[in-house]
Amino acid sequence: GMTFLLTVLLAVQYMLIYIFLRFLLKSGVFSLLGLILIIFATFFNILGVAAMYPSTGPLRFGLPYLLILAVIIGEKYPKLQKFLWPFEGMVLGIASAWSFETFVYTFLTFMAIVSFDTVTQHSSFKKSLAEITRRISWVVFFAAVVHFWLICGVCARSGQWPHWEYYFDYIFLYSAKEFGTMLIAPLSPWLLFVLVPLISLFVVGYL
């Protein structure tokens, strides 16, 4: 049952990617080719099909796609942009309770979107700051609601407060030199997997 759910969510994720490509490339052919390339890169990676495990599928990595979907809806229907801010906050609130790392890269996606919006839509620093404050306020509100609901659920089911130290113990198990990890030598071919995306990012930013 869980595998079926993850497979369905992965299919939805690929549908969103196709929508994003159509919005950006304005071409059905190139969008389809891009989607096929992404599917092949995912399907033939070292872990196999990403939907086999919750930790490698859309339950872990899918939330930023919802933020990008909100951007496209806002671009297509400008009048709905402000109504999408609570949706962004809800997505971030869920991410904050799902896992720390999920919240980190979802929040970074959110801040990139907010920064771009404020720079391109407002000429004054005061208006930009006001919009950033309002959008982050929605994040804080929904994060508080989700965590309150989580704490109440744990207390109702176990009769105890959440033991947050268990979660941090789990994170430290996957730190350097611990379970399932090993350090990479500084001068090795693996450095290319860091440098190529990083240099590409700077080039795109420069252009």
PDB file of C-alpha atoms in Angstrom:
ATOM      1  CA  GLY A   1       0.000   0.000   0.000  1.00  0.00           C
ATOM      2  CA  MET A   2       2.792   2.445   0.836  1.00  0.00           C
ATOM      3  CA  THR A   3       4.622   1.595  -2.397  1.00  0.00           C
ATOM      4  CA  PHE A   4       1.421   2.248  -4.370  1.00  0.00           C
ATOM      5  CA  LEU A   5       0.972   5.619  -2.648  1.00  0.00           C
ATOM      6  CA  LEU A   6       4.586   6.596  -3.327  1.00  0.00           C
ATOM      7  CA  THR A   7       4.269   5.555  -6.978  1.00  0.00           C
ATOM      8  CA  VAL A   8       1.153   7.691  -7.417  1.00  0.00           C
ATOM      9  CA  LEU A   9       2.857  10.669  -5.765  1.00  0.00           C
ATOM     10  CA  LEU A  10       5.907  10.191  -7.982  1.00  0.00           C
ATOM     11  CA  ALA A  11       3.680  10.209 -11.068  1.00  0.00           C
ATOM     12  CA  VAL A  12       2.097  13.459  -9.825  1.00  0.00           C
ATOM     13  CA  GLN A  13       5.579  14.885  -9.282  1.00  0.00           C
ATOM     14  CA  TYR A  14       6.553  14.087 -12.872  1.00  0.00           C
ATOM     15  CA  MET A  15       3.326  15.695 -14.079  1.00  0.00           C
ATOM     16  CA  LEU A  16       4.262  18.860 -12.181  1.00  0.00           C
ATOM     17  CA  ILE A  17       7.738  18.805 -13.712  1.00  0.00           C
ATOM     18  CA  TYR A  18       6.172  18.615 -17.180  1.00  0.00           C
ATOM     19  CA  ILE A  19       3.945  21.578 -16.335  1.00  0.00           C
ATOM     20  CA  PHE A  20       6.989  23.538 -15.155  1.00  0.00           C
ATOM     21  CA  LEU A  21       8.900  22.719 -18.356  1.00  0.00           C
ATOM     22  CA  ARG A  22       5.952  23.754 -20.552  1.00  0.00           C
ATOM     23  CA  PHE A  23       5.709  27.028 -18.650  1.00  0.00           C
ATOM     24  CA  LEU A  24       9.435  27.750 -19.020  1.00  0.00           C
ATOM     25  CA  LEU A  25      10.245  26.342 -22.460  1.00  0.00           C
ATOM     26  CA  LYS A  26       6.939  27.081 -24.247  1.00  0.00           C
ATOM     27  CA  SER A  27       7.455  23.873 -26.246  1.00  0.00           C
ATOM     28  CA  GLY A  28       5.704  20.548 -25.879  1.00  0.00           C
ATOM     29  CA  VAL A  29       8.490  18.671 -27.684  1.00  0.00           C
ATOM     30  CA  PHE A  30      11.356  20.014 -25.578  1.00  0.00           C
ATOM     31  CA  SER A  31       9.283  19.655 -22.413  1.00  0.00           C
ATOM     32  CA  LEU A  32       8.605  15.998 -23.191  1.00  0.00           C
ATOM     33  CA  LEU A  33      12.277  15.359 -24.016  1.00  0.00           C
ATOM     34  CA  GLY A  34      13.318  17.021 -20.771  1.00  0.00           C
ATOM     35  CA  LEU A  35      10.836  14.936 -18.782  1.00  0.00           C
ATOM     36  CA  ILE A  36      12.059  11.716 -20.444  1.00  0.00           C
ATOM     37  CA  LEU A  37      15.654  12.636 -19.589  1.00  0.00           C
ATOM     38  CA  ILE A  38      14.705  13.292 -15.955  1.00  0.00           C
ATOM     39  CA  ILE A  39      12.784  10.000 -15.714  1.00  0.00           C
ATOM     40  CA  PHE A  40      15.689   8.006 -17.151  1.00  0.00           C
ATOM     41  CA  ALA A  41      18.172   9.742 -14.840  1.00  0.00           C
ATOM     42  CA  THR A  42      15.942   8.895 -11.864  1.00  0.00           C
ATOM     43  CA  PHE A  43      15.041   5.364 -12.905  1.00  0.00           C
ATOM     44  CA  PHE A  44      18.577   4.220 -13.646  1.00  0.00           C
ATOM     45  CA  ASN A  45      20.279   5.770 -10.634  1.00  0.00           C
ATOM     46  CA  ILE A  46      22.148   3.642  -8.144  1.00  0.00           C
ATOM     47  CA  LEU A  47      19.185   3.361  -5.767  1.00  0.00           C
ATOM     48  CA  GLY A  48      16.756   2.090  -8.392  1.00  0.00           C
ATOM     49  CA  VAL A  49      13.183   3.413  -8.519  1.00  0.00           C
ATOM     50  CA  ALA A  50      12.921   6.374  -6.154  1.00  0.00           C
ATOM     51  CA  ALA A  51       9.343   5.507  -5.189  1.00  0.00           C
ATOM     52  CA  MET A  52      10.418   2.270  -3.498  1.00  0.00           C
ATOM     53  CA  TYR A  53      11.364   4.071  -0.291  1.00  0.00           C
ATOM     54  CA  PRO A  54       9.668   6.995   1.495  1.00  0.00           C
ATOM     55  CA  SER A  55      13.097   8.466   2.263  1.00  0.00           C
ATOM     56  CA  THR A  56      14.035   8.803  -1.430  1.00  0.00           C
ATOM     57  CA  GLY A  57      10.682   9.670  -2.984  1.00  0.00           C
ATOM     58  CA  PRO A  58       8.236  12.582  -3.185  1.00  0.00           C
ATOM     59  CA  LEU A  59       7.273  12.394   0.500  1.00  0.00           C
ATOM     60  CA  ARG A  60      10.761  13.713   1.229  1.00  0.00           C
ATOM     61  CA  PHE A  61      11.571  15.806  -1.839  1.00  0.00           C
ATOM     62  CA  GLY A  62       8.168  16.774  -3.243  1.00  0.00           C
ATOM     63  CA  LEU A  63       7.221  19.801  -1.148  1.00  0.00           C
ATOM     64  CA  PRO A  64       9.388  22.355  -3.034  1.00  0.00           C
ATOM     65  CA  TYR A  65       7.514  21.400  -6.218  1.00  0.00           C
ATOM     66  CA  LEU A  66       4.312  22.690  -4.618  1.00  0.00           C
ATOM     67  CA  LEU A  67       5.975  26.056  -4.045  1.00  0.00           C
ATOM     68  CA  ILE A  68       7.015  26.219  -7.699  1.00  0.00           C
ATOM     69  CA  LEU A  69       3.448  25.305  -8.710  1.00  0.00           C
ATOM     70  CA  ALA A  70       2.214  28.254  -6.648  1.00  0.00           C
ATOM     71  CA  VAL A  71       4.642  30.501  -8.551  1.00  0.00           C
ATOM     72  CA  ILE A  72       3.238  29.374 -11.908  1.00  0.00           C
ATOM     73  CA  ILE A  73      -0.353  29.857 -10.741  1.00  0.00           C
ATOM     74  CA  GLY A  74       0.572  33.324  -9.522  1.00  0.00           C
ATOM     75  CA  GLU A  75       2.183  34.162 -12.871  1.00  0.00           C
ATOM     76  CA  LYS A  76      -0.827  32.930 -14.830  1.00  0.00           C
ATOM     77  CA  TYR A  77      -3.328  34.611 -12.499  1.00  0.00           C
ATOM     78  CA  PRO A  78      -1.662  37.656 -10.884  1.00  0.00           C
ATOM     79  CA  LYS A  79      -4.752  38.488  -8.830  1.00  0.00           C
ATOM     80  CA  LEU A  80      -4.341  35.212  -6.922  1.00  0.00           C
ATOM     81  CA  GLN A  81      -0.746  35.844  -5.835  1.00  0.00           C
ATOM     82  CA  LYS A  82      -1.562  37.144  -2.352  1.00  0.00           C
ATOM     83  CA  PHE A  83      -4.043  34.320  -1.785  1.00  0.00           C
ATOM     84  CA  LEU A  84      -1.233  31.838  -2.446  1.00  0.00           C
ATOM     85  CA  TRP A  85       0.818  33.109   0.504  1.00  0.00           C
ATOM     86  CA  PRO A  86      -1.161  31.032   3.047  1.00  0.00           C
ATOM     87  CA  PHE A  87      -0.616  27.993   0.815  1.00  0.00           C
ATOM     88  CA  GLU A  88       3.137  28.642   0.881  1.00  0.00           C
ATOM     89  CA  GLY A  89       2.997  28.908   4.654  1.00  0.00           C
ATOM     90  CA  MET A  90       1.099  25.629   4.914  1.00  0.00           C
ATOM     91  CA  VAL A  91       3.684  23.833   2.766  1.00  0.00           C
ATOM     92  CA  LEU A  92       6.520  25.197   4.918  1.00  0.00           C
ATOM     93  CA  GLY A  93       4.627  24.292   8.089  1.00  0.00           C
ATOM     94  CA  ILE A  94       4.297  20.681   6.960  1.00  0.00           C
ATOM     95  CA  ALA A  95       7.968  20.606   5.947  1.00  0.00           C
ATOM     96  CA  SER A  96       9.032  21.876   9.375  1.00  0.00           C
ATOM     97  CA  ALA A  97       7.353  18.910  11.052  1.00  0.00           C
ATOM     98  CA  TRP A  98       8.310  16.320   8.442  1.00  0.00           C
ATOM     99  CA  SER A  99      12.077  16.626   8.927  1.00  0.00           C
ATOM    100  CA  PHE A 100      14.715  19.265   9.525  1.00  0.00           C
ATOM    101  CA  GLU A 101      16.439  18.750   6.178  1.00  0.00           C
ATOM    102  CA  THR A 102      13.119  18.820   4.297  1.00  0.00           C
ATOM    103  CA  PHE A 103      12.367  22.147   5.947  1.00  0.00           C
ATOM    104  CA  VAL A 104      15.846  23.503   5.067  1.00  0.00           C
ATOM    105  CA  TYR A 105      15.670  22.967   1.314  1.00  0.00           C
ATOM    106  CA  THR A 106      11.959  23.813   1.138  1.00  0.00           C
ATOM    107  CA  PHE A 107      12.611  27.041   3.038  1.00  0.00           C
ATOM    108  CA  LEU A 108      15.566  27.878   0.778  1.00  0.00           C
ATOM    109  CA  THR A 109      13.292  27.389  -2.246  1.00  0.00           C
ATOM    110  CA  PHE A 110      10.709  29.618  -0.587  1.00  0.00           C
ATOM    111  CA  MET A 111      13.244  32.367   0.160  1.00  0.00           C
ATOM    112  CA  ALA A 112      14.571  32.249  -3.414  1.00  0.00           C
ATOM    113  CA  ILE A 113      11.016  32.726  -4.713  1.00  0.00           C
ATOM    114  CA  VAL A 114      10.232  35.509  -2.240  1.00  0.00           C
ATOM    115  CA  SER A 115      13.499  37.312  -2.972  1.00  0.00           C
ATOM    116  CA  PHE A 116      12.914  37.182  -6.717  1.00  0.00           C
ATOM    117  CA  ASP A 117       9.319  38.395  -6.332  1.00  0.00           C
ATOM    118  CA  THR A 118      10.229  41.332  -4.135  1.00  0.00           C
ATOM    119  CA  VAL A 119      13.152  42.423  -6.325  1.00  0.00           C
ATOM    120  CA  THR A 120      11.148  42.283  -9.562  1.00  0.00           C
ATOM    121  CA  GLN A 121       7.807  43.605  -8.282  1.00  0.00           C
ATOM    122  CA  HIS A 122       8.735  46.351  -5.822  1.00  0.00           C
ATOM    123  CA  SER A 123      10.978  49.338  -6.362  1.00  0.00           C
ATOM    124  CA  SER A 124      11.226  50.411  -2.723  1.00  0.00           C
ATOM    125  CA  PHE A 125      12.972  48.560   0.092  1.00  0.00           C
ATOM    126  CA  LYS A 126      10.077  49.291   2.458  1.00  0.00           C
ATOM    127  CA  LYS A 127       7.531  47.509   0.267  1.00  0.00           C
ATOM    128  CA  SER A 128       9.863  44.582  -0.280  1.00  0.00           C
ATOM    129  CA  LEU A 129      10.466  44.201   3.446  1.00  0.00           C
ATOM    130  CA  ALA A 130       6.730  44.411   4.156  1.00  0.00           C
ATOM    131  CA  GLU A 131       5.959  41.613   1.680  1.00  0.00           C
ATOM    132  CA  ILE A 132       8.777  39.383   2.984  1.00  0.00           C
ATOM    133  CA  THR A 133       7.516  39.916   6.535  1.00  0.00           C
ATOM    134  CA  ARG A 134       3.933  39.008   5.648  1.00  0.00           C
ATOM    135  CA  ARG A 135       4.917  35.872   3.755  1.00  0.00           C
ATOM    136  CA  ILE A 136       7.264  34.675   6.499  1.00  0.00           C
ATOM    137  CA  SER A 137       4.510  35.372   9.042  1.00  0.00           C
ATOM    138  CA  TRP A 138       2.335  32.798   7.281  1.00  0.00           C
ATOM    139  CA  VAL A 139       5.202  30.309   7.557  1.00  0.00           C
ATOM    140  CA  VAL A 140       5.597  30.948  11.285  1.00  0.00           C
ATOM    141  CA  PHE A 141       1.831  30.660  11.839  1.00  0.00           C
ATOM    142  CA  PHE A 142       1.422  27.336  10.032  1.00  0.00           C
ATOM    143  CA  ALA A 143       4.637  25.916  11.526  1.00  0.00           C
ATOM    144  CA  ALA A 144       3.272  26.703  15.007  1.00  0.00           C
ATOM    145  CA  VAL A 145      -0.096  25.123  14.165  1.00  0.00           C
ATOM    146  CA  VAL A 146       1.458  21.967  12.692  1.00  0.00           C
ATOM    147  CA  HIS A 147       3.874  21.498  15.595  1.00  0.00           C
ATOM    148  CA  PHE A 148       1.113  22.109  18.134  1.00  0.00           C
ATOM    149  CA  TRP A 149      -0.985  19.457  16.399  1.00  0.00           C
ATOM    150  CA  LEU A 150       2.018  17.109  16.363  1.00  0.00           C
ATOM    151  CA  ILE A 151       2.714  17.600  20.077  1.00  0.00           C
ATOM    152  CA  CYS A 152      -0.958  17.054  20.949  1.00  0.00           C
ATOM    153  CA  GLY A 153      -1.023  13.902  18.820  1.00  0.00           C
ATOM    154  CA  VAL A 154       2.075  12.470  20.489  1.00  0.00           C
ATOM    155  CA  CYS A 155       0.747  13.255  23.952  1.00  0.00           C
ATOM    156  CA  ALA A 156      -2.657  11.744  23.156  1.00  0.00           C
ATOM    157  CA  ARG A 157      -1.174   8.502  21.797  1.00  0.00           C
ATOM    158  CA  SER A 158       1.722   7.999  24.216  1.00  0.00           C
ATOM    159  CA  GLY A 159       0.885  10.052  27.287  1.00  0.00           C
ATOM    160  CA  GLN A 160       4.314  11.737  27.012  1.00  0.00           C
ATOM    161  CA  TRP A 161       5.804  14.845  25.539  1.00  0.00           C
ATOM    162  CA  PRO A 162       7.731  14.318  22.302  1.00  0.00           C
ATOM    163  CA  HIS A 163      11.300  13.141  22.846  1.00  0.00           C
ATOM    164  CA  TRP A 164      13.105  15.411  20.394  1.00  0.00           C
ATOM    165  CA  GLU A 165      16.469  13.965  21.422  1.00  0.00           C
ATOM    166  CA  TYR A 166      15.520  10.719  19.653  1.00  0.00           C
ATOM    167  CA  TYR A 167      15.277  12.601  16.365  1.00  0.00           C
ATOM    168  CA  PHE A 168      18.665  14.267  16.804  1.00  0.00           C
ATOM    169  CA  ASP A 169      20.225  10.919  17.766  1.00  0.00           C
ATOM    170  CA  TYR A 170      18.912   9.560  14.455  1.00  0.00           C
ATOM    171  CA  ILE A 171      20.438  12.476  12.521  1.00  0.00           C
ATOM    172  CA  PHE A 172      23.832  12.007  14.171  1.00  0.00           C
ATOM    173  CA  LEU A 173      23.825   8.340  13.129  1.00  0.00           C
ATOM    174  CA  TYR A 174      24.218   9.575   9.538  1.00  0.00           C
ATOM    175  CA  SER A 175      26.900  12.165  10.228  1.00  0.00           C
ATOM    176  CA  ALA A 176      30.536  11.872   9.154  1.00  0.00           C
ATOM    177  CA  LYS A 177      32.233   8.565  10.027  1.00  0.00           C
ATOM    178  CA  GLU A 178      28.974   7.164  11.407  1.00  0.00           C
ATOM    179  CA  PHE A 179      26.420   4.633  10.107  1.00  0.00           C
ATOM    180  CA  GLY A 180      26.263   4.283   6.321  1.00  0.00           C
ATOM    181  CA  THR A 181      28.686   7.113   5.525  1.00  0.00           C
ATOM    182  CA  MET A 182      32.340   7.652   4.757  1.00  0.00           C
ATOM    183  CA  LEU A 183      34.411  10.730   4.071  1.00  0.00           C
ATOM    184  CA  ILE A 184      35.312  11.669   0.495  1.00  0.00           C
ATOM    185  CA  ALA A 185      38.927  12.515  -0.271  1.00  0.00           C
ATOM    186  CA  PRO A 186      39.278  16.239  -1.104  1.00  0.00           C
ATOM    187  CA  LEU A 187      41.103  15.578  -4.408  1.00  0.00           C
ATOM    188  CA  SER A 188      39.017  12.933  -6.143  1.00  0.00           C
ATOM    189  CA  PRO A 189      36.643  12.668  -9.134  1.00  0.00           C
ATOM    190  CA  TRP A 190      33.712  13.145  -6.735  1.00  0.00           C
ATOM    191  CA  LEU A 191      34.705  16.794  -6.491  1.00  0.00           C
ATOM    192  CA  LEU A 192      33.272  17.263  -9.993  1.00  0.00           C
ATOM    193  CA  PHE A 193      29.797  16.421  -8.686  1.00  0.00           C
ATOM    194  CA  VAL A 194      30.077  19.491  -6.469  1.00  0.00           C
ATOM    195  CA  LEU A 195      31.959  21.861  -8.752  1.00  0.00           C
ATOM    196  CA  VAL A 196      29.935  21.360 -11.944  1.00  0.00           C
ATOM    197  CA  PRO A 197      26.547  22.340 -10.401  1.00  0.00           C
ATOM    198  CA  LEU A 198      28.177  25.117  -8.376  1.00  0.00           C
ATOM    199  CA  ILE A 199      29.954  26.651 -11.378  1.00  0.00           C
ATOM    200  CA  SER A 200      26.774  26.264 -13.456  1.00  0.00           C
ATOM    201  CA  LEU A 201      24.844  28.147 -10.787  1.00  0.00           C
ATOM    202  CA  PHE A 202      27.307  31.041 -10.853  1.00  0.00           C
ATOM    203  CA  VAL A 203      27.265  31.136 -14.660  1.00  0.00           C
ATOM    204  CA  VAL A 204      23.454  31.226 -14.768  1.00  0.00           C
ATOM    205  CA  GLY A 205      23.439  33.907 -12.089  1.00  0.00           C
ATOM    206  CA  TYR A 206      25.974  35.973 -14.044  1.00  0.00           C
ATOM    207  CA  LEU A 207      23.999  35.665 -17.305  1.00  0.00           C
TER     208      LEU A 207
END
